[in-house]
XYZ file of C-alpha atoms in Angstrom:
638
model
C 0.000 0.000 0.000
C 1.217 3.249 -1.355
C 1.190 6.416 -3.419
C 2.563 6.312 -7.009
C 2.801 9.305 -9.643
C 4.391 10.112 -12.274
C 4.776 12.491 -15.529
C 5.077 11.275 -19.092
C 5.625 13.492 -22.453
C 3.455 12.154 -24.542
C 5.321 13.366 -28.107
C 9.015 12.515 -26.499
C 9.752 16.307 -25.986
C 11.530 16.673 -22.394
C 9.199 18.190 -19.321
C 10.064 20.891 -18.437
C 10.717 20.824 -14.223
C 10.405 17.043 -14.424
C 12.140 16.111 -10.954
C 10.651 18.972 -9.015
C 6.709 18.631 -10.304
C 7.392 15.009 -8.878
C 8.767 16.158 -5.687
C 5.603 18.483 -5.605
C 3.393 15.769 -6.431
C 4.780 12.927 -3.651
C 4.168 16.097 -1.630
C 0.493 15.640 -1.608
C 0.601 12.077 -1.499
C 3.032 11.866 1.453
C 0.217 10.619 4.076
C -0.035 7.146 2.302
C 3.486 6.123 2.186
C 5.229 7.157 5.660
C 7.852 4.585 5.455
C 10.235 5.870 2.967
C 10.014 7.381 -1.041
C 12.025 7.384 -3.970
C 11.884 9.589 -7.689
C 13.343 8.030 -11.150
C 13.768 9.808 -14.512
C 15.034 9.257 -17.341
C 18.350 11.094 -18.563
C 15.993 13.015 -21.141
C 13.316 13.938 -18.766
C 10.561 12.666 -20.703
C 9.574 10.256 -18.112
C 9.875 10.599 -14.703
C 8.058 7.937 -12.142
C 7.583 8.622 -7.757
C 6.738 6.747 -5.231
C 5.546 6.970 -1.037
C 6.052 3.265 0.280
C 4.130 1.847 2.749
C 6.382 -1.150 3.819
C 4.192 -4.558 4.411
C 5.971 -7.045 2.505
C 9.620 -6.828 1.691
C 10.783 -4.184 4.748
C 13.875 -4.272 3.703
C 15.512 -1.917 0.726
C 15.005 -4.225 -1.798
C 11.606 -3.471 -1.847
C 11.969 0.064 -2.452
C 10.823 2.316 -5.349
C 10.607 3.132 -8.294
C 12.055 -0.622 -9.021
C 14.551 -0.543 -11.929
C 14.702 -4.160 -13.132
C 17.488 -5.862 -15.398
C 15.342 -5.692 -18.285
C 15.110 -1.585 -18.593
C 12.126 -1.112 -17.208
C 10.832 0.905 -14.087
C 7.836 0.056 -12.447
C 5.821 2.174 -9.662
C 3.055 -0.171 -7.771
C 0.902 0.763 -4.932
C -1.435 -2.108 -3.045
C -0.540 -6.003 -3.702
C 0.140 -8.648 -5.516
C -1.125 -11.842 -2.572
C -0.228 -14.488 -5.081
C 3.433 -13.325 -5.301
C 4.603 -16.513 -4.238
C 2.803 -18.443 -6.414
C 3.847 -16.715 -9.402
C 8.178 -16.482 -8.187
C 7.999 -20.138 -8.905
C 6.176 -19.969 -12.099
C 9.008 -17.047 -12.573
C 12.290 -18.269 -11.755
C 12.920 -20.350 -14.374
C 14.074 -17.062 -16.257
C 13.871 -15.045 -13.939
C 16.498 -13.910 -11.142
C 15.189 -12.845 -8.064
C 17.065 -10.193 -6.044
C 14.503 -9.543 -3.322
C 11.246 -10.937 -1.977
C 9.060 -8.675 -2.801
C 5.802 -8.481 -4.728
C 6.556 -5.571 -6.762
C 9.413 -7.258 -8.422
C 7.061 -10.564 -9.069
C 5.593 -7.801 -11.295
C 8.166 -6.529 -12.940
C 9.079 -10.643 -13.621
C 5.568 -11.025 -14.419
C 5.675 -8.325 -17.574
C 9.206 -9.549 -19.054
C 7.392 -13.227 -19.487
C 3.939 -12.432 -20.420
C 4.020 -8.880 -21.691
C 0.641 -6.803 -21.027
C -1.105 -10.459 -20.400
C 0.665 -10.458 -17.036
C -2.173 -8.368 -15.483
C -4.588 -11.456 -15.750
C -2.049 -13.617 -13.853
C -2.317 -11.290 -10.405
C -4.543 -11.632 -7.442
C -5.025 -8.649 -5.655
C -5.286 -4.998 -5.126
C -3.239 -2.695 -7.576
C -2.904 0.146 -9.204
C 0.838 0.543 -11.037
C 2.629 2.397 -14.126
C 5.500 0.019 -15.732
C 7.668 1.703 -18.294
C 10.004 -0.379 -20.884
C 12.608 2.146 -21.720
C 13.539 0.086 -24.970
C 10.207 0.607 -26.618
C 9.605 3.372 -25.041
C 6.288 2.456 -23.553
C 4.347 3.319 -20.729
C 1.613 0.644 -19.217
C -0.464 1.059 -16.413
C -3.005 -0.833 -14.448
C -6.263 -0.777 -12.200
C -7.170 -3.949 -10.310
C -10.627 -5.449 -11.573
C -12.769 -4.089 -8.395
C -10.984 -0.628 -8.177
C -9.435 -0.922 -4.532
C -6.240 0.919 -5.512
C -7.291 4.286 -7.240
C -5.188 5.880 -10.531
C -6.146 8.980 -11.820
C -4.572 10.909 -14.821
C -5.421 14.466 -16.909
C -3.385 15.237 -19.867
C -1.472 18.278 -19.363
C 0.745 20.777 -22.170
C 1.384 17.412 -24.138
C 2.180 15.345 -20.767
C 0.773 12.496 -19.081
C 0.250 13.175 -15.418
C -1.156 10.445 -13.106
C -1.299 9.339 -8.962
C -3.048 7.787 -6.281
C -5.062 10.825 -5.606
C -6.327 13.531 -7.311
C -5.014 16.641 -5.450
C -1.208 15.298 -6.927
C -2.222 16.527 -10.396
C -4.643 19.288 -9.500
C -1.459 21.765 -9.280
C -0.867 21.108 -12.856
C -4.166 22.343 -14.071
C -4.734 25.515 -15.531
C -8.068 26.322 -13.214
C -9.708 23.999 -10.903
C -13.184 23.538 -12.485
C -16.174 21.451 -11.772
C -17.365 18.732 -14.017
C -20.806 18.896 -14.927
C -21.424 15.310 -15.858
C -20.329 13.699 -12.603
C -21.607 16.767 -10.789
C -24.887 15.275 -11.673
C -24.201 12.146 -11.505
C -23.241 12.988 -7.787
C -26.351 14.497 -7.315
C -28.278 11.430 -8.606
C -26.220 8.836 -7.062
C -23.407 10.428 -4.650
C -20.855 8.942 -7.363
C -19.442 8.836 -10.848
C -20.726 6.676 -14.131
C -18.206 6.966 -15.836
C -14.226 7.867 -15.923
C -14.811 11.647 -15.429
C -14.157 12.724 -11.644
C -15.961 16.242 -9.979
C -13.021 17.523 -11.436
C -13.054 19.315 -15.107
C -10.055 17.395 -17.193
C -9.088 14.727 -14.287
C -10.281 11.425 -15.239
C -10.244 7.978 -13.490
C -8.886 5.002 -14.705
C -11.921 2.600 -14.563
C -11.705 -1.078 -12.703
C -10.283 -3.922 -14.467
C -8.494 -1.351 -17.185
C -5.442 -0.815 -18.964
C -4.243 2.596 -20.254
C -1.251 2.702 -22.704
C 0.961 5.993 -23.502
C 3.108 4.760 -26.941
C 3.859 6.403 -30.580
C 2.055 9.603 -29.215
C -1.305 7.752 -28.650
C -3.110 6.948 -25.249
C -4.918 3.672 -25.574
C -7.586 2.448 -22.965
C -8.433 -1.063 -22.717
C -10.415 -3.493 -20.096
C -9.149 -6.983 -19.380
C -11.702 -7.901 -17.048
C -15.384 -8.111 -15.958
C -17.101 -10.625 -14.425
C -19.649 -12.809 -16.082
C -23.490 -13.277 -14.817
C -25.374 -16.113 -15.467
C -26.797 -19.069 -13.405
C -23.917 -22.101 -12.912
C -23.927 -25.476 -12.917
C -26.902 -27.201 -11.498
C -26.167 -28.198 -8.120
C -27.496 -28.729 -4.680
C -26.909 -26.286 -1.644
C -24.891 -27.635 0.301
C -22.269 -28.374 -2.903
C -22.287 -24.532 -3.542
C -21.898 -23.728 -0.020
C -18.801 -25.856 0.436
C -17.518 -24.652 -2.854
C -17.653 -20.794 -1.330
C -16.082 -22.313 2.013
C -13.053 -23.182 0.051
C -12.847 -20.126 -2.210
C -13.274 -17.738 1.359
C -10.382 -19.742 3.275
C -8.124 -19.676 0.488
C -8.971 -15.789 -0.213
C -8.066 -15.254 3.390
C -4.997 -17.115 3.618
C -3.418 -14.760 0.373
C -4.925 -12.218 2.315
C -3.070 -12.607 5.381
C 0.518 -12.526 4.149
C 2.300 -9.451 5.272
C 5.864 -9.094 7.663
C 3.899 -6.910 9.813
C 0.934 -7.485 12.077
C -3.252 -7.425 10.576
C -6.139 -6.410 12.323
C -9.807 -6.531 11.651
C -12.952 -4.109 10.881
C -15.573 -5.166 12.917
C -18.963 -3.535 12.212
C -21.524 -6.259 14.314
C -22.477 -7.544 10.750
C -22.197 -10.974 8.987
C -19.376 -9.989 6.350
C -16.644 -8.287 8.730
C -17.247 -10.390 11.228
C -16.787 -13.369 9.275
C -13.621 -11.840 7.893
C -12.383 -11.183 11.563
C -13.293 -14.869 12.928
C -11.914 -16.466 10.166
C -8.519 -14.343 10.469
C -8.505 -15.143 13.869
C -8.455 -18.699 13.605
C -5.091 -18.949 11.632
C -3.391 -17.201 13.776
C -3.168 -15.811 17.400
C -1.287 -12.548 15.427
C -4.628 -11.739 13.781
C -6.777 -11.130 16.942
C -7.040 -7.049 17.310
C -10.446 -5.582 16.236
C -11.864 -2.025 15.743
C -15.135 -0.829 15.768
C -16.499 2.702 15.746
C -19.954 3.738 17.925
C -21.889 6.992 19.185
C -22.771 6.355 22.276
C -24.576 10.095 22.493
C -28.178 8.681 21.076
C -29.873 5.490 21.262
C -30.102 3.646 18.244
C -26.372 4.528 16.739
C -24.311 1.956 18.916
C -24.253 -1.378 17.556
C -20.751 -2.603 20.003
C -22.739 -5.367 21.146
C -22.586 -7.497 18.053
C -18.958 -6.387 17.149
C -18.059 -7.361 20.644
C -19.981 -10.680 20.259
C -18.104 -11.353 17.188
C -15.001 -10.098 18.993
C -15.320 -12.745 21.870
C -15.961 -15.523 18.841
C -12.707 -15.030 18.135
C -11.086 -14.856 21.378
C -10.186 -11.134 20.359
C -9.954 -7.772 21.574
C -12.134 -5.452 20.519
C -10.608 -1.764 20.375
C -13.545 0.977 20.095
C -13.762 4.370 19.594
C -16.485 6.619 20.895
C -17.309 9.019 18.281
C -18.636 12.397 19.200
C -20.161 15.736 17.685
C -16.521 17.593 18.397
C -15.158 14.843 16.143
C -17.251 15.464 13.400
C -15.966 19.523 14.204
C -12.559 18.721 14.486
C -12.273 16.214 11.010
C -14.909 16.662 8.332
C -12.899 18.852 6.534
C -9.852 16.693 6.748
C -12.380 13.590 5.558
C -13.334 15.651 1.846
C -9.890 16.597 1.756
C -8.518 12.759 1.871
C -11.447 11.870 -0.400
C -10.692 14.186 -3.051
C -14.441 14.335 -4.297
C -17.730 14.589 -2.203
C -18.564 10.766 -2.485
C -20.558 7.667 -1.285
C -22.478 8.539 2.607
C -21.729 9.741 5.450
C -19.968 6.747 6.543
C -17.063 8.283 5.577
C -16.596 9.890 8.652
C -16.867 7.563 11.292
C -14.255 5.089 8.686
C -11.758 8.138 9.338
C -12.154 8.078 13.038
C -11.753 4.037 13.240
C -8.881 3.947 10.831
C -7.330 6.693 13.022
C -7.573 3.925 15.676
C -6.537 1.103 13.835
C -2.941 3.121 12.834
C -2.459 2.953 16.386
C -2.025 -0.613 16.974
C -1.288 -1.924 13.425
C -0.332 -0.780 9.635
C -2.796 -3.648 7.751
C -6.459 -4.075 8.231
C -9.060 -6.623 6.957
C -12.878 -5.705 5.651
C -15.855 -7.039 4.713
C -16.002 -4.237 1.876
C -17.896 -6.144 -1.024
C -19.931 -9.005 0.100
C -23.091 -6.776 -0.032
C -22.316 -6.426 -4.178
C -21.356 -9.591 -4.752
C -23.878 -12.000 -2.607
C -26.955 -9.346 -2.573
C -26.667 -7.851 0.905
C -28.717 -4.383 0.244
C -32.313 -4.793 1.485
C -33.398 -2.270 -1.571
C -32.582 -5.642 -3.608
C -35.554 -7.233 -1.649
C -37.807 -4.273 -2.722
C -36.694 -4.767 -5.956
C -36.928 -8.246 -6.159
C -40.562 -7.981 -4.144
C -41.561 -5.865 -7.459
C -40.105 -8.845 -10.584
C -41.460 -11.516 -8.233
C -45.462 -9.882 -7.694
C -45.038 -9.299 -11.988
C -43.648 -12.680 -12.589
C -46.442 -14.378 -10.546
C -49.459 -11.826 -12.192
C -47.692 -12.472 -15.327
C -46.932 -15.835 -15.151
C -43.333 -15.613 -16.773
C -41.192 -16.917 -14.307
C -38.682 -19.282 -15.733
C -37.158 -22.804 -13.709
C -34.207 -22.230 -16.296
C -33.275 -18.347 -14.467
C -33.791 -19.342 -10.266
C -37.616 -18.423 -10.758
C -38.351 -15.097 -9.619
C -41.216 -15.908 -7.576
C -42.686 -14.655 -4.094
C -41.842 -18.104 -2.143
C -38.177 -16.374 -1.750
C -39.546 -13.753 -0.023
C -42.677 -14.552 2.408
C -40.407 -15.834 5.019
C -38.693 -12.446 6.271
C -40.638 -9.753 4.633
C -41.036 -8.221 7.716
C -37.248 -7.019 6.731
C -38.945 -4.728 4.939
C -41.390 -2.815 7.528
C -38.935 -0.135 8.357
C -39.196 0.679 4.182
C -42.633 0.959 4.132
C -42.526 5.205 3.364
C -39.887 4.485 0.579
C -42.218 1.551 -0.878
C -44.919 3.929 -0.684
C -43.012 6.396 -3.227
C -41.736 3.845 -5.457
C -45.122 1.526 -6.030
C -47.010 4.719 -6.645
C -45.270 5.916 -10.015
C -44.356 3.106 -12.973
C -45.286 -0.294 -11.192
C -43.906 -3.053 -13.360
C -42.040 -1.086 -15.185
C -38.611 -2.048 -17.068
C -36.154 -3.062 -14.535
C -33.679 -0.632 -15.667
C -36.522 2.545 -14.881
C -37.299 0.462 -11.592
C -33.806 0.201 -10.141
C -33.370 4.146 -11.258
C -35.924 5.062 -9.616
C -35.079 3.557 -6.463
C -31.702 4.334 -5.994
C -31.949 8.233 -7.649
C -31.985 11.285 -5.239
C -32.053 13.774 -7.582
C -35.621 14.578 -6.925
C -35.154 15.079 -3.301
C -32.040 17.630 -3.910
C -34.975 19.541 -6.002
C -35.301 22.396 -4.388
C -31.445 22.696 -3.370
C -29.759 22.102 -6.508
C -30.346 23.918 -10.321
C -31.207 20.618 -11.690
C -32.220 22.944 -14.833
C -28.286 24.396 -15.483
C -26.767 20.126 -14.952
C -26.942 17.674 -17.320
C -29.186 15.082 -15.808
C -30.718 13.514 -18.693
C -26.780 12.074 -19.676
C -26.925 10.264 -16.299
C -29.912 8.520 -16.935
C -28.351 7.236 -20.340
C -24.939 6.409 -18.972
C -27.331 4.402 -16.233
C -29.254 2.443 -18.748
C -26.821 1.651 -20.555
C -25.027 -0.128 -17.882
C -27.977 -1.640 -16.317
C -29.018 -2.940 -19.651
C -25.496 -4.095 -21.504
C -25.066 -7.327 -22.461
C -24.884 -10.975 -20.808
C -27.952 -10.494 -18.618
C -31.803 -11.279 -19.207
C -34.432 -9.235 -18.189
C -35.864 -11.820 -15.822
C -32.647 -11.726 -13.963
C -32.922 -8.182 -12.226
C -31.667 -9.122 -9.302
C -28.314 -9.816 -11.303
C -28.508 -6.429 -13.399
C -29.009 -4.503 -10.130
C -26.340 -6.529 -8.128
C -23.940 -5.833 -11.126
C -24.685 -2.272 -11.640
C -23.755 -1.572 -7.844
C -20.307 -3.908 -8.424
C -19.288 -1.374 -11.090
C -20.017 1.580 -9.769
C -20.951 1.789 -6.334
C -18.448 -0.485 -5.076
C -15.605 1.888 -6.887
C -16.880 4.379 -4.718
C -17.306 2.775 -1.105
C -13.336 1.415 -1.953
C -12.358 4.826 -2.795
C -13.773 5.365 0.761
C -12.491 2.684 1.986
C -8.606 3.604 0.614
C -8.214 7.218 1.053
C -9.755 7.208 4.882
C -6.865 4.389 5.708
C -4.673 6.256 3.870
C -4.908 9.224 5.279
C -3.438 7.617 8.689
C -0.883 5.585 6.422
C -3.097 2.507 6.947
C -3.497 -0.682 4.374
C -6.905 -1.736 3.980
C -7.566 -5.172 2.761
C -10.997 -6.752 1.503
C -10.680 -10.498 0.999
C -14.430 -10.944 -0.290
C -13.253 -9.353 -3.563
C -10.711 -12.049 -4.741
C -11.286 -12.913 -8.456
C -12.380 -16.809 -7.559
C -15.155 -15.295 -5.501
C -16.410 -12.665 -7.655
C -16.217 -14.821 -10.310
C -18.365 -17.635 -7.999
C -21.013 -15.285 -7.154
C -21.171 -14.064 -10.590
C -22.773 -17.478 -11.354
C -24.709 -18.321 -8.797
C -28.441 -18.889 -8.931
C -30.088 -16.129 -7.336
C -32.057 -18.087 -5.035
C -28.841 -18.428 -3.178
C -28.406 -14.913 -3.024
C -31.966 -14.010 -2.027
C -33.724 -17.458 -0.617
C -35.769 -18.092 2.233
C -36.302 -13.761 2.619
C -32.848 -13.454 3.384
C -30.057 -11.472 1.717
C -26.377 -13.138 1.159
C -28.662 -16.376 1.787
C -25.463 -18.841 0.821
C -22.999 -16.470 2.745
C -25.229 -16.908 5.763
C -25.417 -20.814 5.567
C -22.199 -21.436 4.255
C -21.132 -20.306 7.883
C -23.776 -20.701 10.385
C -21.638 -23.292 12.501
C -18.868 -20.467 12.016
C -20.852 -17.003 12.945
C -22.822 -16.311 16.015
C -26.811 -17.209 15.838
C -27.180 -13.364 16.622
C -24.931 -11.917 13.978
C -26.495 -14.242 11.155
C -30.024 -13.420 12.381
C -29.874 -9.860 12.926
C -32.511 -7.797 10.491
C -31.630 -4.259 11.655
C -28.006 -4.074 10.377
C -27.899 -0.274 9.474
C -24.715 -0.185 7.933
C -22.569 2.762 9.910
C -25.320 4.599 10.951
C -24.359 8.608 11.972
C -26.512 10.571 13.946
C -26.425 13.631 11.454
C -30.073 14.039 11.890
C -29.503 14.833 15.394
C -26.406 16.573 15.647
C -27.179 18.153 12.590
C -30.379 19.926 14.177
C -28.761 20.516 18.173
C -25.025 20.704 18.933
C -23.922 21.404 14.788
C -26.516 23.514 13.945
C -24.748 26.653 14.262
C -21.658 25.867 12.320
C -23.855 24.311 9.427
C -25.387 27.974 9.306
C -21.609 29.274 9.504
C -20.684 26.715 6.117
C -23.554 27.493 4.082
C -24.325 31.384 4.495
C -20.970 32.748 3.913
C -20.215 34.666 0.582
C -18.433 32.296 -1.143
C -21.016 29.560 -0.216
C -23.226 31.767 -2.528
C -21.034 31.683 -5.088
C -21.019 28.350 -5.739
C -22.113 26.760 -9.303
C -25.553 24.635 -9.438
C -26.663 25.068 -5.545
C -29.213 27.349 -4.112
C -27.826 29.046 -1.039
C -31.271 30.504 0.364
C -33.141 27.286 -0.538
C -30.426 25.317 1.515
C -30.452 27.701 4.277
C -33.805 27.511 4.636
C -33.924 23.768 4.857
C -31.818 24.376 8.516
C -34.803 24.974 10.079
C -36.249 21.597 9.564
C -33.079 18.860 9.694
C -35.169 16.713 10.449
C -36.533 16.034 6.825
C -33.449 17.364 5.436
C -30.178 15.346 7.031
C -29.332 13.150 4.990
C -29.615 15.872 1.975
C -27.400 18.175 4.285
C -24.645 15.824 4.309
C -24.323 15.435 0.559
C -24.884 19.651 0.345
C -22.188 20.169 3.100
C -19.612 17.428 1.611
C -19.635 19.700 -1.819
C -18.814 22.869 -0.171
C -16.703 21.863 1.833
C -15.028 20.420 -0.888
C -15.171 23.821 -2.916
C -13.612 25.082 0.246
C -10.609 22.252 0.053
C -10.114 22.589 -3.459
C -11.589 25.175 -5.624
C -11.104 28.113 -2.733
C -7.684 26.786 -2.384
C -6.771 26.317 -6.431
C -4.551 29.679 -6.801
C -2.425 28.215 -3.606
C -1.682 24.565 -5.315
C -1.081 26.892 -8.847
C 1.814 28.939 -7.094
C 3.504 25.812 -6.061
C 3.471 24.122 -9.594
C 4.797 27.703 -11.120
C 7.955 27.525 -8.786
C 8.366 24.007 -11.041
């Protein structure tokens, strides 16, 4: 786990500053490699690459970079590679070794299977590797977007990094992107590779990006494919995903320095942490974040029952209004973008915690895409399975969508009933893709609060559809589309939380539920075993049950990591959400309504959740755009 950047000149014509715009740019990108950093260029200065290292494998200097191997090329690489072992053997035939590290397994990797190497790693990565001989630059995203790479093409130059705020110097204004801006306001994150900011894109999941002969050339290598597998009984799949979890875990678990645990109270990251726990007494420190200041927002009991599973301890952090005072800012600034919920914060507070005791961390981050863990899947599912039996098209070939899934647990549901009542009223039975967009979509609820007239909304709808809809999945498997759409693009964005607030406290964050074998499993499975019985992540649940606590696997009111924003929001930080929103610049700002907004403070209680997406973009303006003349004076001293 690292920071990487680097500069490129796309026509072969030297950069100008080369060395110090790097030195700027590992500047910014310090926080996420504490443990040492290094800057290569080439004697032309057309290429330059940096790197912050964050040592878990390798400590010693051998695993340093940039790596220079034999072969003339450099390669930059932040996250890893847990099959490195593995692949040295496959390697060493023609390959010699000089350290133990997974960044050279890489390097090894590229001289024997050229840009095929990429679908030979298991992992989390994000790296640039550049072949001086044919004077190529190649760079990679892993296929669930863990590791983040970001790039904007600058005076004829290549820029790239971990985060966005490395290149933002560069620019020649800081300016917001309409397209993701509504996007954001639809969906609290991106459909597509543009970021919030104007002429910084993102280098999508499971993609390539090539800089050779003067061209940039994007290509994807993977995405998972959806479709029902083999016929087979339960308890054949579930031992099948027993096998695939403990062998994620055990690549997950190599490291020369000490892992820790997430623990929320819920099934997936307390699975994660009871499994680790098992193989080895090393693995036994958890963390778990809880406000203790209302009822209803502290959910330590289960996390501590999980905790005790494991013969643990269970380190926990009481998280307070004077927190929220003290870090938000900090939190957009480490996130680079408004993004995702306001679980953000609290993941900044707990990660804060976790630094203190170790430097690598296990999740759960990803079993609600992959196994079909949301409960607005059940609502969705509710809806194909009342149309399939009206309609009579359900289909033994495609796990029948049919109401017997359901009837067990609908009572799952009872706390949805108001949402429900919204989305049953307008287009019943409609075409899945409408359905699922209207039940995910805020837009309508930031209304009043956002020029929805001056954004271009209508593109988001299209760049929606067309993802819900591509190719590879019927209609009458919905439950698949929706799973999938949230695997592409919501997932990206909970990782991107999930990365930059361990980061920020020079933290590695590891999710073992997102290991190709398992993606790839779920992909396939019938969706009865995803949804069965009125339970979501039905096989993840049974595969385990002698593993997890009866409590944990029978718990119906998992709220994710619920914040009390509605009632700090409306007491204690009332007065400094008036001070945010009602200075000058606040009225300045493209697309929002300042009055509208400010009139919305004297009724949080409708208006919270809205307030936290409103007050994560201007504080971002602050961070950034407010800020933009600052990061310019820097790059000019290049």
């Amino acid at each position: 786990m690292c920071g990487i950047a680097g500069i490129v000149s796309i026509d072969g014509t030297p950069v100008r500053g080369l060395k110090r715009k790097l030195e700027l740019m590992l500047k910014m990108i310090r926080h996420r490699g504490p443990d040492g950093e290094g800057i290569w260029t080439d004697q032309d200065d057309r290429v330059g690459l940096a790197h912050a290292r964050l040592a878990i494998i390798d400590l010693s200097e051998t695993g340093a970079q940039p790596m220079v191997g034999p072969d003339q090329t450099v390669l930059v690489h932040n996250g890893e590679i847990y099959n490195y072992l593995e692949l040295r053997e496959e390697l060493e035939s023609d390959w010699r070794f000089s350290g133990t590290s997974d960044t050279e397994t890489i390097i090894a990797a590229h001289a024997r299977f050229g840009d095929d190497a990429v679908k030979k790693f298991r992992g989390m990565w994000a790296y640039a590797h550049w072949n001086a001989r044919t004077n190529r630059l190649v760079a990679n995203r892993d296929p669930y977007g863990i590791k983040p790479f970001y790039y904007a093409v600058i005076d004829g130059a290549f820029y790239f990094a971990s985060e966005m705020k490395a290149i933002l110097p560069f620019l020649d204004d800081i300016e917001t992107d309409a397209d993701a801006f509504a996007d954001y306001v639809h969906f609290q994150f991106p459909l597509s590779d543009q970021t919030m900011f104007r002429n910084v894109k993102q280098l999508l999941p499971g993609h390539s990006i090539c800089i050779e002969n003067g061209r940039i050339e994007i290509s994807q290598f993977w995405l998972p494919t959806y479709g029902n597998a083999a016929l087979g009984r339960p308890d054949e799949f579930e031992a099948q995903l027993r096998g695939l979890v403990q062998d994620s875990l055990r690549l997950h678990l190599r490291a020369d320095v000490p892992v820790g645990a997430y623990v929320s109270g819920g099934v997936d990251s307390s699975l994660i942490a009871i499994l680790s726990a098992g193989s080895s007494h090393h693995n036994r420190d958890f963390f778990h974040g809880k406000f203790t200041e209302f009822s209803g927002y502290d959910e330590s009991s289960f996390a501590q029952i999980a905790a005790n599973e494991a013969c643990g301890t269970l380190h926990q952090i009481d998280i307070t209004s004077q927190d929220f005072l003290d870090n938000i800012s900090k939190v957009i600034y480490h996130l680079d973008q408004p993004i995702a919920g306001p679980g953000s914060f609290p993941q900044y507070m707990v990660s804060g915690l976790c630094a203190k005791h170790v430097k690598v961390v296990l999740g759960g981050q990803g079993g609600d895409e992959i196994f079909a863990g949301y409960t607005r899947y059940l609502i969705g599912y509710l809806e194909q399975a009342l149309k399939s039996e009206i309609m009579g098209t359900a289909d033994a070939r495609f796990a029948p969508v049919g109401l017997a899934a359901l009837t067990n647990n609908l009572g799952m549901l009872r706390e949805y009933v108001p949402l429900m009542r919204t989305f049953f009223a307008e287009g019943l039975f409609g075409p899945p893709a409408e359905r699922y967009f209207r039940l995910i979509s805020r837009a309508n609820d930031l209304a009043g609060e956002v020029d929805l007239g001056e954004l271009p909304m209508a593109g988001t709808e299209t760049r929606f559809k067309q993802s819900f809809d591509a190719a590879g999945i019927t209609d009458n498997e919905a439950l698949n589309k929706m799973t999938r759409f949230d695997f592409q693009w919501l997932l990206p964005a909970l990782l991107q939380v999930e990365d930059r607030m361990g980061m920020a406290h020079g933290l590695e964050s590891r999710v073992p539920f997102l290991d190709q074998p398992i993606v790839d499993f779920a992909a396939r499975l019938p969706m009865e075993m995803k949804i069965g019985e009125g339970q979501t992540k039905r096989i993840l649940r049974s595969s385990f049950a002698d593993i997890l606590p009866q409590q944990l696997v029978e718990r119906r009111d998992k709220m994710g990591f619920p914040v009390p924003i509605k009632e700090w929001f409306s007491g204690s930080l009332s007065g400094y959400l008036y001070d945010v929103f009602s200075s000058q610049r606040a009225g300045s700002r493209p697309y929002l309504k300042q009055k509208a907004i400010l009139a919305g403070l004297d009724d949080v209680g409708s208006f919270s959740r809205k307030l936290w997406g409103l007050l994560s973009v201007e504080l971002w303006y602050q961070n950034f755009h407010d800020q933009g003349h600052l990061m310019r004076k820097e790059a000019r001293n290049c």
